[in-house]
GROMACS .gro file of C-alpha atoms in nm:
model
  438
    1MET     CA    1   0.344  -2.391  -2.342
    2VAL     CA    2   0.338  -2.018  -2.440
    3VAL     CA    3   0.172  -1.796  -2.179
    4GLY     CA    4  -0.007  -1.500  -2.316
    5ALA     CA    5  -0.234  -1.227  -2.214
    6ALA     CA    6  -0.517  -1.328  -2.010
    7LEU     CA    7  -0.838  -1.308  -2.204
    8PRO     CA    8  -1.173  -1.220  -2.057
    9THR     CA    9  -1.377  -1.528  -1.962
   10ALA     CA   10  -1.754  -1.560  -1.984
   11ALA     CA   11  -1.952  -1.577  -1.666
   12ALA     CA   12  -2.101  -1.918  -1.564
   13PRO     CA   13  -2.468  -1.959  -1.605
   14ALA     CA   14  -2.652  -1.821  -1.320
   15GLY     CA   15  -2.720  -2.119  -1.066
   16GLY     CA   16  -2.431  -2.314  -1.248
   17GLY     CA   17  -2.439  -2.522  -1.565
   18SER     CA   18  -2.656  -2.848  -1.586
   19ALA     CA   19  -2.772  -2.814  -1.236
   20ASP     CA   20  -2.998  -2.557  -1.384
   21LEU     CA   21  -3.200  -2.840  -1.564
   22GLY     CA   22  -3.394  -2.877  -1.237
   23PRO     CA   23  -3.690  -3.120  -1.177
   24ARG     CA   24  -3.815  -3.352  -1.470
   25GLU     CA   25  -4.157  -3.209  -1.444
   26ALA     CA   26  -4.238  -2.830  -1.502
   27ARG     CA   27  -4.488  -2.653  -1.305
   28ASN     CA   28  -4.443  -2.322  -1.524
   29VAL     CA   29  -4.317  -2.244  -1.870
   30ILE     CA   30  -4.209  -1.892  -1.970
   31LEU     CA   31  -4.136  -1.858  -2.336
   32LEU     CA   32  -3.943  -1.549  -2.446
   33ILE     CA   33  -3.946  -1.471  -2.813
   34GLY     CA   34  -3.723  -1.216  -2.975
   35ASP     CA   35  -3.895  -1.116  -3.300
   36GLY     CA   36  -3.633  -1.094  -3.584
   37MET     CA   37  -3.368  -1.169  -3.335
   38GLY     CA   38  -3.126  -1.376  -3.529
   39ASP     CA   39  -2.744  -1.433  -3.437
   40GLN     CA   40  -2.618  -1.110  -3.602
   41GLU     CA   41  -2.889  -0.906  -3.406
   42VAL     CA   42  -2.779  -1.060  -3.077
   43THR     CA   43  -2.411  -1.026  -3.153
   44LEU     CA   44  -2.451  -0.643  -3.217
   45ALA     CA   45  -2.655  -0.594  -2.905
   46ARG     CA   46  -2.379  -0.772  -2.715
   47ASP     CA   47  -2.092  -0.569  -2.914
   48TYR     CA   48  -2.273  -0.243  -2.839
   49THR     CA   49  -2.385  -0.280  -2.486
   50VAL     CA   50  -2.157  -0.533  -2.305
   51GLY     CA   51  -1.871  -0.556  -2.547
   52ALA     CA   52  -1.722  -0.837  -2.770
   53GLY     CA   53  -1.606  -1.038  -2.471
   54GLY     CA   54  -1.918  -0.963  -2.229
   55ARG     CA   55  -2.218  -1.164  -2.178
   56LEU     CA   56  -2.591  -1.079  -2.228
   57ALA     CA   57  -2.859  -1.265  -2.009
   58LEU     CA   58  -2.927  -1.435  -2.333
   59ASP     CA   59  -2.582  -1.582  -2.323
   60ARG     CA   60  -2.618  -1.746  -1.976
   61PHE     CA   61  -2.842  -2.034  -2.033
   62PRO     CA   62  -2.697  -2.377  -1.977
   63VAL     CA   63  -2.833  -2.545  -2.272
   64THR     CA   64  -2.843  -2.413  -2.639
   65GLY     CA   65  -2.918  -2.505  -2.974
   66LYS     CA   66  -3.057  -2.400  -3.318
   67TYR     CA   67  -3.379  -2.422  -3.480
   68THR     CA   68  -3.511  -2.395  -3.837
   69THR     CA   69  -3.793  -2.160  -3.919
   70TYR     CA   70  -3.934  -2.219  -4.265
   71SER     CA   71  -4.300  -2.194  -4.348
   72VAL     CA   72  -4.485  -2.397  -4.621
   73ASP     CA   73  -4.720  -2.341  -4.907
   74SER     CA   74  -5.071  -2.494  -4.944
   75LYS     CA   75  -4.934  -2.809  -5.056
   76GLY     CA   76  -4.682  -2.840  -4.775
   77ARG     CA   77  -4.362  -2.741  -4.983
   78PRO     CA   78  -4.109  -2.537  -4.780
   79ASP     CA   79  -4.115  -2.170  -4.816
   80TYR     CA   80  -3.774  -2.085  -4.696
   81VAL     CA   81  -3.834  -1.748  -4.559
   82THR     CA   82  -4.114  -1.749  -4.294
   83ASP     CA   83  -4.321  -1.436  -4.181
   84SER     CA   84  -4.385  -1.387  -3.806
   85ALA     CA   85  -4.756  -1.530  -3.837
   86ALA     CA   86  -4.650  -1.863  -3.983
   87SER     CA   87  -4.343  -1.889  -3.735
   88ALA     CA   88  -4.538  -1.822  -3.447
   89SER     CA   89  -4.804  -2.070  -3.540
   90GLY     CA   90  -4.553  -2.329  -3.573
   91TRP     CA   91  -4.454  -2.320  -3.212
   92SER     CA   92  -4.805  -2.242  -3.101
   93THR     CA   93  -4.971  -2.535  -3.259
   94GLY     CA   94  -4.680  -2.768  -3.366
   95ARG     CA   95  -4.818  -2.727  -3.732
   96LYS     CA   96  -4.634  -2.553  -4.008
   97THR     CA   97  -4.852  -2.309  -4.215
   98VAL     CA   98  -4.857  -2.059  -4.499
   99ASN     CA   99  -4.699  -1.720  -4.449
  100GLY     CA  100  -4.979  -1.479  -4.316
  101ARG     CA  101  -5.197  -1.739  -4.156
  102VAL     CA  102  -5.268  -1.752  -3.802
  103SER     CA  103  -5.285  -2.099  -3.614
  104LYS     CA  104  -5.470  -2.257  -3.893
  105THR     CA  105  -5.374  -2.547  -4.136
  106PRO     CA  106  -5.185  -2.442  -4.452
  107ASP     CA  107  -5.424  -2.651  -4.691
  108THR     CA  108  -5.789  -2.648  -4.530
  109ASP     CA  109  -5.770  -2.348  -4.344
  110VAL     CA  110  -5.886  -2.523  -4.010
  111ALA     CA  111  -5.795  -2.394  -3.657
  112VAL     CA  112  -5.528  -2.593  -3.476
  113PRO     CA  113  -5.526  -2.570  -3.088
  114THR     CA  114  -5.256  -2.369  -2.952
  115VAL     CA  115  -5.043  -2.398  -2.633
  116LEU     CA  116  -5.229  -2.136  -2.460
  117GLU     CA  117  -5.556  -2.304  -2.526
  118LEU     CA  118  -5.429  -2.644  -2.415
  119ALA     CA  119  -5.297  -2.458  -2.101
  120ARG     CA  120  -5.620  -2.308  -2.021
  121ARG     CA  121  -5.836  -2.629  -2.064
  122LYS     CA  122  -5.611  -2.806  -1.811
  123GLY     CA  123  -5.656  -2.523  -1.562
  124LEU     CA  124  -5.309  -2.338  -1.571
  125ALA     CA  125  -5.289  -1.968  -1.522
  126THR     CA  126  -5.191  -1.828  -1.870
  127GLY     CA  127  -5.077  -1.509  -2.008
  128SER     CA  128  -4.919  -1.309  -2.302
  129VAL     CA  129  -4.688  -0.990  -2.291
  130THR     CA  130  -4.556  -0.819  -2.618
  131THR     CA  131  -4.419  -0.473  -2.705
  132ASP     CA  132  -4.637  -0.507  -3.025
  133GLU     CA  133  -4.997  -0.484  -3.045
  134LEU     CA  134  -5.156  -0.771  -2.869
  135THR     CA  135  -5.324  -0.835  -3.190
  136GLY     CA  136  -4.973  -0.860  -3.361
  137ALA     CA  137  -4.881  -1.197  -3.542
  138THR     CA  138  -4.681  -1.347  -3.251
  139PRO     CA  139  -4.940  -1.298  -2.957
  140ALA     CA  140  -5.231  -1.373  -3.209
  141ALA     CA  141  -5.092  -1.715  -3.285
  142MET     CA  142  -5.142  -1.832  -2.930
  143ALA     CA  143  -5.471  -1.679  -2.875
  144SER     CA  144  -5.669  -1.688  -3.203
  145HIS     CA  145  -5.706  -1.832  -3.571
  146VAL     CA  146  -5.759  -1.625  -3.860
  147THR     CA  147  -5.699  -1.684  -4.230
  148GLY     CA  148  -5.501  -1.340  -4.247
  149ARG     CA  149  -5.266  -1.189  -3.987
  150ASP     CA  150  -5.421  -0.846  -4.088
  151CYS     CA  151  -5.772  -0.919  -3.948
  152GLN     CA  152  -5.675  -0.755  -3.607
  153GLY     CA  153  -6.003  -0.597  -3.494
  154PRO     CA  154  -6.362  -0.603  -3.605
  155ALA     CA  155  -6.303  -0.316  -3.864
  156ASP     CA  156  -6.018  -0.510  -4.009
  157MET     CA  157  -6.191  -0.840  -4.146
  158ALA     CA  158  -6.188  -0.760  -4.506
  159GLY     CA  159  -5.934  -1.029  -4.565
  160CYS     CA  160  -6.110  -1.301  -4.364
  161PRO     CA  161  -6.458  -1.307  -4.469
  162ARG     CA  162  -6.514  -1.672  -4.352
  163ASP     CA  163  -6.388  -1.574  -4.005
  164THR     CA  164  -6.645  -1.301  -3.922
  165ILE     CA  165  -6.897  -1.372  -3.688
  166GLY     CA  166  -7.175  -1.304  -3.947
  167ARG     CA  167  -7.040  -1.597  -4.130
  168GLY     CA  168  -7.025  -1.827  -3.820
  169GLY     CA  169  -6.656  -1.763  -3.784
  170PRO     CA  170  -6.477  -1.673  -3.441
  171GLY     CA  171  -6.415  -1.302  -3.526
  172SER     CA  172  -6.117  -1.089  -3.527
  173ILE     CA  173  -5.791  -1.145  -3.347
  174ALA     CA  174  -5.890  -0.871  -3.066
  175GLU     CA  175  -6.233  -1.050  -3.014
  176GLN     CA  176  -6.098  -1.406  -2.990
  177SER     CA  177  -5.811  -1.293  -2.760
  178VAL     CA  178  -6.049  -1.166  -2.480
  179ARG     CA  179  -6.297  -1.444  -2.532
  180LEU     CA  180  -6.040  -1.694  -2.478
  181ARG     CA  181  -5.976  -1.532  -2.162
  182PRO     CA  182  -5.604  -1.558  -2.072
  183ASP     CA  183  -5.540  -1.429  -1.733
  184VAL     CA  184  -5.302  -1.162  -1.837
  185LEU     CA  185  -5.278  -0.972  -2.171
  186LEU     CA  186  -5.031  -0.679  -2.167
  187GLY     CA  187  -4.907  -0.490  -2.466
  188GLY     CA  188  -5.006  -0.222  -2.713
  189GLY     CA  189  -5.284  -0.226  -2.965
  190ARG     CA  190  -5.538  -0.016  -2.791
  191GLN     CA  191  -5.673   0.114  -3.134
  192ARG     CA  192  -5.793  -0.244  -3.228
  193PHE     CA  193  -5.978  -0.267  -2.891
  194ASP     CA  194  -6.139   0.056  -2.941
  195GLN     CA  195  -6.304  -0.077  -3.269
  196LYS     CA  196  -6.681  -0.137  -3.250
  197ILE     CA  197  -6.815  -0.481  -3.281
  198THR     CA  198  -7.072  -0.538  -3.551
  199GLU     CA  199  -7.196  -0.887  -3.533
  200GLY     CA  200  -7.267  -1.135  -3.252
  201PRO     CA  201  -7.367  -1.105  -2.881
  202TYR     CA  202  -7.149  -0.797  -2.838
  203ARG     CA  203  -7.280  -0.611  -3.122
  204GLY     CA  204  -7.256  -0.238  -3.058
  205LEU     CA  205  -6.971  -0.269  -2.769
  206THR     CA  206  -6.610  -0.187  -2.842
  207VAL     CA  207  -6.357  -0.487  -2.797
  208THR     CA  208  -6.259  -0.326  -2.469
  209GLY     CA  209  -6.640  -0.319  -2.374
  210GLN     CA  210  -6.642  -0.682  -2.437
  211ALA     CA  211  -6.316  -0.760  -2.244
  212GLU     CA  212  -6.493  -0.572  -1.937
  213LYS     CA  213  -6.819  -0.785  -2.013
  214GLU     CA  214  -6.573  -1.100  -1.992
  215GLY     CA  215  -6.440  -0.993  -1.637
  216TYR     CA  216  -6.139  -0.793  -1.748
  217ARG     CA  217  -5.976  -0.523  -1.539
  218VAL     CA  218  -5.867  -0.277  -1.827
  219VAL     CA  219  -5.557  -0.060  -1.756
  220THR     CA  220  -5.364   0.191  -1.988
  221ASP     CA  221  -5.082   0.324  -1.786
  222ALA     CA  222  -4.798   0.241  -1.532
  223ARG     CA  223  -5.022   0.319  -1.227
  224GLY     CA  224  -5.301   0.091  -1.328
  225LEU     CA  225  -5.059  -0.165  -1.409
  226ARG     CA  226  -4.902  -0.146  -1.064
  227ASP     CA  227  -5.214  -0.160  -0.872
  228ALA     CA  228  -5.370  -0.447  -1.051
  229GLY     CA  229  -5.409  -0.782  -0.849
  230PRO     CA  230  -5.483  -1.143  -0.953
  231ASP     CA  231  -5.865  -1.128  -0.867
  232ARG     CA  232  -5.969  -1.061  -1.205
  233PRO     CA  233  -5.821  -1.112  -1.553
  234LEU     CA  234  -5.585  -0.808  -1.663
  235LEU     CA  235  -5.573  -0.635  -2.006
  236GLY     CA  236  -5.323  -0.386  -2.036
  237LEU     CA  237  -5.311  -0.156  -2.345
  238PHE     CA  238  -5.027   0.086  -2.317
  239SER     CA  239  -5.018   0.243  -2.656
  240PRO     CA  240  -5.252   0.298  -2.953
  241ASP     CA  241  -5.035   0.061  -3.163
  242SER     CA  242  -4.704  -0.095  -3.088
  243LEU     CA  243  -4.497   0.045  -2.782
  244PRO     CA  244  -4.271   0.303  -2.860
  245VAL     CA  245  -3.917   0.197  -2.874
  246GLU     CA  246  -3.665   0.262  -2.599
  247TRP     CA  247  -3.341   0.394  -2.816
  248SER     CA  248  -3.299   0.611  -3.114
  249GLY     CA  249  -3.048   0.728  -3.357
  250ARG     CA  250  -2.964   0.781  -3.722
  251PRO     CA  251  -3.098   0.491  -3.940
  252ALA     CA  252  -2.875   0.354  -4.201
  253ALA     CA  253  -2.826   0.516  -4.516
  254ALA     CA  254  -2.681   0.488  -4.862
  255GLY     CA  255  -2.301   0.533  -4.815
  256GLY     CA  256  -2.322   0.502  -4.460
  257THR     CA  257  -2.335   0.747  -4.161
  258PRO     CA  258  -2.096   0.933  -3.943
  259PRO     CA  259  -2.009   0.743  -3.631
  260GLN     CA  260  -2.283   0.802  -3.359
  261ARG     CA  261  -2.388   0.686  -3.035
  262CYS     CA  262  -2.755   0.564  -2.960
  263VAL     CA  263  -2.984   0.798  -2.727
  264THR     CA  264  -3.301   0.744  -2.530
  265ASN     CA  265  -3.586   0.778  -2.764
  266PRO     CA  266  -3.740   1.122  -2.677
  267ALA     CA  267  -4.047   1.024  -2.824
  268ARG     CA  268  -4.119   0.732  -2.568
  269PRO     CA  269  -4.369   0.895  -2.324
  270ALA     CA  270  -4.253   0.889  -1.972
  271GLY     CA  271  -4.393   0.600  -1.780
  272THR     CA  272  -4.436   0.368  -2.058
  273PRO     CA  273  -4.378   0.032  -1.887
  274THR     CA  274  -4.073  -0.174  -2.030
  275LEU     CA  275  -4.091  -0.517  -2.139
  276ALA     CA  276  -3.913  -0.634  -1.799
  277ASP     CA  277  -4.177  -0.448  -1.615
  278LEU     CA  278  -4.458  -0.628  -1.798
  279ALA     CA  279  -4.302  -0.960  -1.767
  280THR     CA  280  -4.237  -0.905  -1.402
  281LYS     CA  281  -4.601  -0.809  -1.342
  282ALA     CA  282  -4.743  -1.096  -1.547
  283ILE     CA  283  -4.516  -1.364  -1.367
  284GLY     CA  284  -4.634  -1.225  -1.044
  285LEU     CA  285  -5.016  -1.230  -1.135
  286LEU     CA  286  -4.987  -1.580  -1.270
  287GLU     CA  287  -4.827  -1.721  -0.980
  288ALA     CA  288  -5.068  -1.566  -0.743
  289LYS     CA  289  -5.361  -1.706  -0.980
  290ALA     CA  290  -5.240  -2.035  -0.973
  291LYS     CA  291  -5.186  -2.060  -0.591
  292ALA     CA  292  -5.536  -1.893  -0.558
  293GLN     CA  293  -5.713  -2.144  -0.765
  294ALA     CA  294  -5.534  -2.447  -0.567
  295LYS     CA  295  -5.628  -2.283  -0.225
  296ALA     CA  296  -6.012  -2.241  -0.355
  297GLY     CA  297  -6.014  -2.614  -0.401
  298ALA     CA  298  -5.962  -2.646  -0.764
  299GLY     CA  299  -5.710  -2.905  -0.733
  300PRO     CA  300  -5.315  -2.879  -0.688
  301ASP     CA  301  -5.121  -2.582  -0.796
  302LYS     CA  302  -5.119  -2.637  -1.179
  303GLY     CA  303  -4.864  -2.347  -1.239
  304PHE     CA  304  -4.870  -2.125  -1.546
  305PHE     CA  305  -4.783  -2.057  -1.902
  306LEU     CA  306  -4.650  -1.727  -2.022
  307GLN     CA  307  -4.535  -1.594  -2.358
  308VAL     CA  308  -4.327  -1.269  -2.368
  309GLU     CA  309  -4.241  -1.106  -2.698
  310GLY     CA  310  -3.992  -0.849  -2.789
  311ALA     CA  311  -4.162  -0.737  -3.114
  312SER     CA  312  -3.961  -0.433  -3.224
  313ILE     CA  313  -3.623  -0.582  -3.286
  314ASP     CA  314  -3.790  -0.689  -3.604
  315LYS     CA  315  -3.965  -0.355  -3.666
  316GLN     CA  316  -3.653  -0.165  -3.641
  317ALA     CA  317  -3.465  -0.421  -3.827
  318HIS     CA  318  -3.714  -0.354  -4.124
  319GLU     CA  319  -3.635   0.031  -4.091
  320ALA     CA  320  -3.260  -0.028  -4.101
  321ASP     CA  321  -3.269   0.142  -3.770
  322PRO     CA  322  -2.963  -0.009  -3.567
  323CYS     CA  323  -3.016   0.195  -3.256
  324GLY     CA  324  -3.386   0.119  -3.224
  325GLN     CA  325  -3.304  -0.242  -3.307
  326ILE     CA  326  -3.012  -0.268  -3.042
  327GLY     CA  327  -3.214  -0.089  -2.770
  328GLU     CA  328  -3.526  -0.324  -2.812
  329THR     CA  329  -3.276  -0.641  -2.788
  330ALA     CA  330  -3.126  -0.497  -2.487
  331ALA     CA  331  -3.497  -0.442  -2.362
  332PHE     CA  332  -3.565  -0.782  -2.445
  333ASP     CA  333  -3.247  -0.916  -2.259
  334ARG     CA  334  -3.370  -0.758  -1.936
  335ALA     CA  335  -3.683  -0.951  -1.965
  336VAL     CA  336  -3.491  -1.268  -2.016
  337LYS     CA  337  -3.306  -1.196  -1.695
  338VAL     CA  338  -3.640  -1.133  -1.518
  339ALA     CA  339  -3.755  -1.494  -1.627
  340GLN     CA  340  -3.394  -1.627  -1.533
  341ASP     CA  341  -3.421  -1.493  -1.191
  342TYR     CA  342  -3.754  -1.632  -1.131
  343ALA     CA  343  -3.641  -1.980  -1.234
  344ALA     CA  344  -3.353  -1.965  -0.997
  345ARG     CA  345  -3.593  -1.939  -0.712
  346HIS     CA  346  -3.832  -2.188  -0.877
  347PRO     CA  347  -3.639  -2.454  -1.036
  348ASP     CA  348  -3.967  -2.629  -1.156
  349THR     CA  349  -3.989  -2.365  -1.416
  350LEU     CA  350  -3.880  -2.398  -1.783
  351VAL     CA  351  -3.746  -2.089  -1.930
  352ILE     CA  352  -3.683  -2.084  -2.301
  353ALA     CA  353  -3.552  -1.802  -2.523
  354THR     CA  354  -3.549  -1.789  -2.903
  355ALA     CA  355  -3.658  -1.611  -3.208
  356ASP     CA  356  -3.909  -1.648  -3.450
  357HIS     CA  357  -3.677  -1.574  -3.775
  358GLY     CA  358  -3.362  -1.390  -3.862
  359HIS     CA  359  -3.341  -1.053  -4.010
  360SER     CA  360  -3.139  -0.840  -4.250
  361THR     CA  361  -2.853  -0.710  -4.011
  362GLN     CA  362  -2.494  -0.770  -4.108
  363ILE     CA  363  -2.192  -0.665  -3.899
  364LEU     CA  364  -1.917  -0.559  -4.136
  365PRO     CA  365  -1.559  -0.449  -4.176
  366LEU     CA  366  -1.513  -0.061  -4.121
  367ASP     CA  367  -1.317  -0.004  -4.429
  368THR     CA  368  -1.612  -0.155  -4.666
  369ASN     CA  369  -1.866   0.039  -4.860
  370PRO     CA  370  -2.139  -0.225  -4.894
  371PRO     CA  371  -2.422  -0.195  -5.119
  372GLY     CA  372  -2.741  -0.097  -4.981
  373LEU     CA  373  -2.760   0.088  -4.643
  374SER     CA  374  -2.513   0.105  -4.361
  375ALA     CA  375  -2.444   0.277  -4.035
  376THR     CA  376  -2.148   0.327  -3.784
  377LEU     CA  377  -2.196   0.301  -3.434
  378VAL     CA  378  -1.956   0.376  -3.132
  379THR     CA  379  -1.988   0.107  -2.893
  380ASP     CA  380  -1.978   0.136  -2.508
  381GLU     CA  381  -1.640   0.004  -2.531
  382GLY     CA  382  -1.532   0.302  -2.720
  383SER     CA  383  -1.471   0.101  -3.058
  384LYS     CA  384  -1.668   0.149  -3.393
  385VAL     CA  385  -1.875  -0.103  -3.545
  386LYS     CA  386  -2.045  -0.083  -3.899
  387VAL     CA  387  -2.382  -0.232  -3.959
  388GLY     CA  388  -2.501  -0.300  -4.300
  389TYR     CA  389  -2.863  -0.385  -4.435
  390SER     CA  390  -2.864  -0.505  -4.785
  391THR     CA  391  -3.189  -0.683  -4.863
  392THR     CA  392  -3.334  -0.376  -5.028
  393ASP     CA  393  -3.137  -0.044  -5.119
  394THR     CA  394  -3.392   0.216  -5.031
  395PRO     CA  395  -3.536   0.299  -4.691
  396ALA     CA  396  -3.900   0.325  -4.823
  397ASP     CA  397  -3.873  -0.044  -4.912
  398GLY     CA  398  -3.800  -0.186  -4.580
  399GLN     CA  399  -3.554  -0.467  -4.494
  400GLU     CA  400  -3.675  -0.829  -4.513
  401HIS     CA  401  -3.651  -1.151  -4.321
  402THR     CA  402  -3.396  -1.409  -4.384
  403GLY     CA  403  -3.428  -1.788  -4.392
  404THR     CA  404  -3.140  -1.870  -4.148
  405GLN     CA  405  -3.174  -2.087  -3.845
  406VAL     CA  406  -3.185  -1.912  -3.528
  407GLY     CA  407  -3.078  -1.978  -3.173
  408ILE     CA  408  -3.285  -2.142  -2.901
  409SER     CA  409  -3.162  -2.149  -2.516
  410ALA     CA  410  -3.336  -2.308  -2.220
  411ARG     CA  411  -3.307  -2.389  -1.850
  412GLY     CA  412  -3.525  -2.594  -1.619
  413PRO     CA  413  -3.715  -2.920  -1.683
  414TYR     CA  414  -3.694  -3.050  -2.031
  415ALA     CA  415  -3.420  -2.803  -2.132
  416ASP     CA  416  -3.211  -3.081  -2.280
  417ARG     CA  417  -3.480  -3.102  -2.577
  418VAL     CA  418  -3.354  -2.777  -2.740
  419GLN     CA  419  -3.010  -2.915  -2.795
  420GLY     CA  420  -2.875  -2.968  -3.154
  421VAL     CA  421  -3.060  -2.856  -3.449
  422THR     CA  422  -3.457  -2.892  -3.414
  423ASP     CA  423  -3.763  -2.704  -3.578
  424GLN     CA  424  -3.955  -2.457  -3.431
  425THR     CA  425  -4.275  -2.685  -3.436
  426GLU     CA  426  -4.086  -2.908  -3.197
  427LEU     CA  427  -4.097  -2.623  -2.935
  428PHE     CA  428  -4.472  -2.708  -2.916
  429THR     CA  429  -4.393  -3.059  -2.828
  430THR     CA  430  -4.125  -2.941  -2.566
  431VAL     CA  431  -4.372  -2.722  -2.406
  432THR     CA  432  -4.675  -2.931  -2.399
  433THR     CA  433  -4.453  -3.228  -2.282
  434ALA     CA  434  -4.313  -3.028  -2.010
  435LEU     CA  435  -4.644  -2.918  -1.882
  436GLY     CA  436  -4.820  -3.242  -1.925
  437LEU     CA  437  -5.067  -3.099  -2.172
  438ARG     CA  438  -5.059  -3.395  -2.411
   0.00000   0.00000   0.00000
């Protein structure tokens, strides 16, 4: 044997290995989605924040696997690079669909029941949390059914004429989301909810007004979030559009950038809740709601289902902005830890962390001069890392998704189902089986 230098070792998963699989039945499921968070995006965040030999919360799950993300065309043939609407529809409904469509079939354009709808029917407490607009593709796929993902508010329905209330349809994503009445909706997108409804029983009201008629408490700041209790459903709208990102820096450029450190985003308003803040509040409210329903004689404690999305990993990768992207991945990782810590105290909770699709990030040798755009960062370890984006070569065009498989990790009941290579539609089956929804 040759004795060499000691290498840093990865910390053991919180709670320790396979013991984290817990009971066979799940009371709760927390599903965490890093939008655009492929392996390169996770690796870059790890390298920058905790070092090449360090480990993120994302790395501390006892069970890991990969899943495929392709969408389909109207004839069911593979479209190898998905968008967020089709991918989110895949795990929300168990059915693949065409890019741009939200929880509807690819051929007949018919609504397909979602996990959140099934959980509501069974009496579970339900919630959706995002750093995107609450009408963005990922939260929309759990709470609505529209032909086009851009049909977010009553004024945005030009692309979905058959979905309008006047044509007998369900209305915009915002209208459907509050009508479904999940117990917790937290994110951005106030501009969509401020739009006036022009058809149906809530005509003349804004969607926020509709939400209040449906019994929602509406909050727009950290104080309102802190003070909200479980007695009423909660709609939190903390930005006109998506929440401002946590970090900023110089975007990638043709020919590269000088070495830089990322900084706190000066344009992020003080008091903007973090994704970890939103996840913590949502978990607390949903647990209290489930217990209150049981105490009120509605049967046994049925638990809760919660989806949590870190949306702007994707948005910043589209902009070839490595600092914005890393900051959002780190913020998502803190939300993952919130879920893991809750599951450590409640072993009947299944926690799953995954992505909807990969993105364009490449970690490159420092001495390369890649085509497209690149940037050099100085990591927390004091080393340099070069990041390239080459799906387009001009910032105005925006970077593209990629068709790679992505990671999926889990702990708790049924965590073993994510092992190996699966497809994101199988995530629907895992969650519904764990919660006894089918």
